[in-house]
PDB file of C-alpha atoms in Angstrom:
ATOM      1  CA  MET A   1      46.647 145.738  45.512  1.00  0.00           C
ATOM      2  CA  GLY A   2      46.018 149.452  45.310  1.00  0.00           C
ATOM      3  CA  ILE A   3      48.633 152.182  45.382  1.00  0.00           C
ATOM      4  CA  ILE A   4      48.054 152.902  49.082  1.00  0.00           C
ATOM      5  CA  ALA A   5      48.555 149.224  49.888  1.00  0.00           C
ATOM      6  CA  TRP A   6      51.840 149.220  47.909  1.00  0.00           C
ATOM      7  CA  ILE A   7      53.055 152.267  49.840  1.00  0.00           C
ATOM      8  CA  VAL A   8      52.148 150.752  53.211  1.00  0.00           C
ATOM      9  CA  LEU A   9      53.686 147.408  52.211  1.00  0.00           C
ATOM     10  CA  GLY A  10      56.789 149.241  50.987  1.00  0.00           C
ATOM     11  CA  LEU A  11      57.159 151.252  54.169  1.00  0.00           C
ATOM     12  CA  ILE A  12      56.860 148.234  56.446  1.00  0.00           C
ATOM     13  CA  ALA A  13      59.005 145.953  54.246  1.00  0.00           C
ATOM     14  CA  GLY A  14      61.685 148.666  53.998  1.00  0.00           C
ATOM     15  CA  VAL A  15      61.714 149.182  57.762  1.00  0.00           C
ATOM     16  CA  ILE A  16      61.990 145.420  58.346  1.00  0.00           C
ATOM     17  CA  ALA A  17      64.832 145.147  55.814  1.00  0.00           C
ATOM     18  CA  LYS A  18      66.716 148.035  57.429  1.00  0.00           C
ATOM     19  CA  ALA A  19      66.186 146.452  60.853  1.00  0.00           C
ATOM     20  CA  LEU A  20      67.538 143.107  59.621  1.00  0.00           C
ATOM     21  CA  MET A  21      70.567 144.793  58.004  1.00  0.00           C
ATOM     22  CA  PRO A  22      71.480 147.669  60.324  1.00  0.00           C
ATOM     23  CA  GLY A  23      74.075 150.167  59.222  1.00  0.00           C
ATOM     24  CA  LYS A  24      74.596 153.658  57.885  1.00  0.00           C
ATOM     25  CA  ASP A  25      72.220 154.175  54.997  1.00  0.00           C
ATOM     26  CA  PRO A  26      71.124 157.498  53.560  1.00  0.00           C
ATOM     27  CA  GLY A  27      67.536 158.524  53.322  1.00  0.00           C
ATOM     28  CA  GLY A  28      64.565 158.807  55.539  1.00  0.00           C
ATOM     29  CA  CYS A  29      60.984 157.711  55.221  1.00  0.00           C
ATOM     30  CA  ILE A  30      60.658 158.280  51.457  1.00  0.00           C
ATOM     31  CA  ILE A  31      63.783 156.234  50.657  1.00  0.00           C
ATOM     32  CA  THR A  32      62.564 153.478  52.977  1.00  0.00           C
ATOM     33  CA  VAL A  33      59.205 153.367  51.167  1.00  0.00           C
ATOM     34  CA  LEU A  34      60.933 153.283  47.781  1.00  0.00           C
ATOM     35  CA  LEU A  35      63.246 150.535  49.026  1.00  0.00           C
ATOM     36  CA  GLY A  36      60.280 148.467  50.153  1.00  0.00           C
ATOM     37  CA  VAL A  37      58.178 149.017  47.019  1.00  0.00           C
ATOM     38  CA  ALA A  38      61.134 148.198  44.755  1.00  0.00           C
ATOM     39  CA  GLY A  39      61.821 145.246  47.040  1.00  0.00           C
ATOM     40  CA  ALA A  40      58.278 144.002  46.492  1.00  0.00           C
ATOM     41  CA  PHE A  41      58.840 144.104  42.731  1.00  0.00           C
ATOM     42  CA  VAL A  42      62.199 142.338  43.030  1.00  0.00           C
ATOM     43  CA  GLY A  43      60.756 139.861  45.515  1.00  0.00           C
ATOM     44  CA  GLY A  44      57.854 139.144  43.170  1.00  0.00           C
ATOM     45  CA  TRP A  45      60.288 138.493  40.340  1.00  0.00           C
ATOM     46  CA  VAL A  46      62.477 136.253  42.531  1.00  0.00           C
ATOM     47  CA  GLY A  47      59.415 134.379  43.775  1.00  0.00           C
ATOM     48  CA  LYS A  48      58.127 133.848  40.256  1.00  0.00           C
ATOM     49  CA  THR A  49      61.513 132.869  38.829  1.00  0.00           C
ATOM     50  CA  LEU A  50      62.981 130.696  41.573  1.00  0.00           C
ATOM     51  CA  PHE A  51      60.048 129.499  43.658  1.00  0.00           C
ATOM     52  CA  HIS A  52      57.265 129.501  41.009  1.00  0.00           C
ATOM     53  CA  THR A  53      55.009 131.574  43.254  1.00  0.00           C
ATOM     54  CA  GLU A  54      53.615 135.070  42.902  1.00  0.00           C
ATOM     55  CA  LEU A  55      52.671 137.894  45.244  1.00  0.00           C
ATOM     56  CA  GLY A  56      49.309 137.337  46.850  1.00  0.00           C
ATOM     57  CA  THR A  57      46.976 139.711  48.611  1.00  0.00           C
ATOM     58  CA  PHE A  58      48.040 142.374  51.091  1.00  0.00           C
ATOM     59  CA  PHE A  59      47.495 140.121  54.115  1.00  0.00           C
ATOM     60  CA  ASP A  60      49.240 137.102  52.592  1.00  0.00           C
ATOM     61  CA  LEU A  61      52.406 136.102  54.458  1.00  0.00           C
ATOM     62  CA  ARG A  62      54.033 135.117  51.146  1.00  0.00           C
ATOM     63  CA  THR A  63      53.635 138.700  49.884  1.00  0.00           C
ATOM     64  CA  TRP A  64      55.349 140.129  52.963  1.00  0.00           C
ATOM     65  CA  GLY A  65      58.159 137.571  52.869  1.00  0.00           C
ATOM     66  CA  LEU A  66      58.908 138.205  49.203  1.00  0.00           C
ATOM     67  CA  ALA A  67      58.763 141.997  49.688  1.00  0.00           C
ATOM     68  CA  VAL A  68      61.222 141.867  52.590  1.00  0.00           C
ATOM     69  CA  LEU A  69      63.472 139.452  50.648  1.00  0.00           C
ATOM     70  CA  GLY A  70      63.502 141.822  47.682  1.00  0.00           C
ATOM     71  CA  ALA A  71      64.229 144.825  49.907  1.00  0.00           C
ATOM     72  CA  LEU A  72      67.135 142.931  51.498  1.00  0.00           C
ATOM     73  CA  ILE A  73      68.505 142.133  48.031  1.00  0.00           C
ATOM     74  CA  ILE A  74      68.309 145.800  46.992  1.00  0.00           C
ATOM     75  CA  LEU A  75      69.848 146.987  50.273  1.00  0.00           C
ATOM     76  CA  ALA A  76      72.705 144.476  49.980  1.00  0.00           C
ATOM     77  CA  GLY A  77      73.303 145.526  46.369  1.00  0.00           C
ATOM     78  CA  TYR A  78      73.357 149.182  47.364  1.00  0.00           C
ATOM     79  CA  ARG A  79      75.905 148.489  50.076  1.00  0.00           C
ATOM     80  CA  LEU A  80      78.106 146.486  47.701  1.00  0.00           C
ATOM     81  CA  ILE A  81      78.087 149.228  45.064  1.00  0.00           C
ATOM     82  CA  PHE A  82      78.357 152.319  47.266  1.00  0.00           C
ATOM     83  CA  HIS A  83      80.441 150.976  50.131  1.00  0.00           C
ATOM     84  CA  ARG A  84      83.006 153.555  51.192  1.00  0.00           C
ATOM     85  CA  ARG A  85      86.063 152.721  53.197  1.00  0.00           C
ATOM     86  CA  ASP A  86      87.025 155.235  55.855  1.00  0.00           C
TER      87      ASP A  86
END
């Protein structure tokens, strides 16, 4: 996939992850894209390590699922580390 495809995948995967785990998170569009792109890398690693599968093409459902899974893992980790009690 090209860089534009990674950015689009990251934006959509980050938005889906934030929708699945609603809450107060800092950042706007740029942070959401970074969350999704990093999630795609983490998801690719998880898919390769645990499920013995790799990211496919841009329109492959497996690619989207692993990217969203990775973004959810990063978002959950962020919330565990930076959780503030009021």
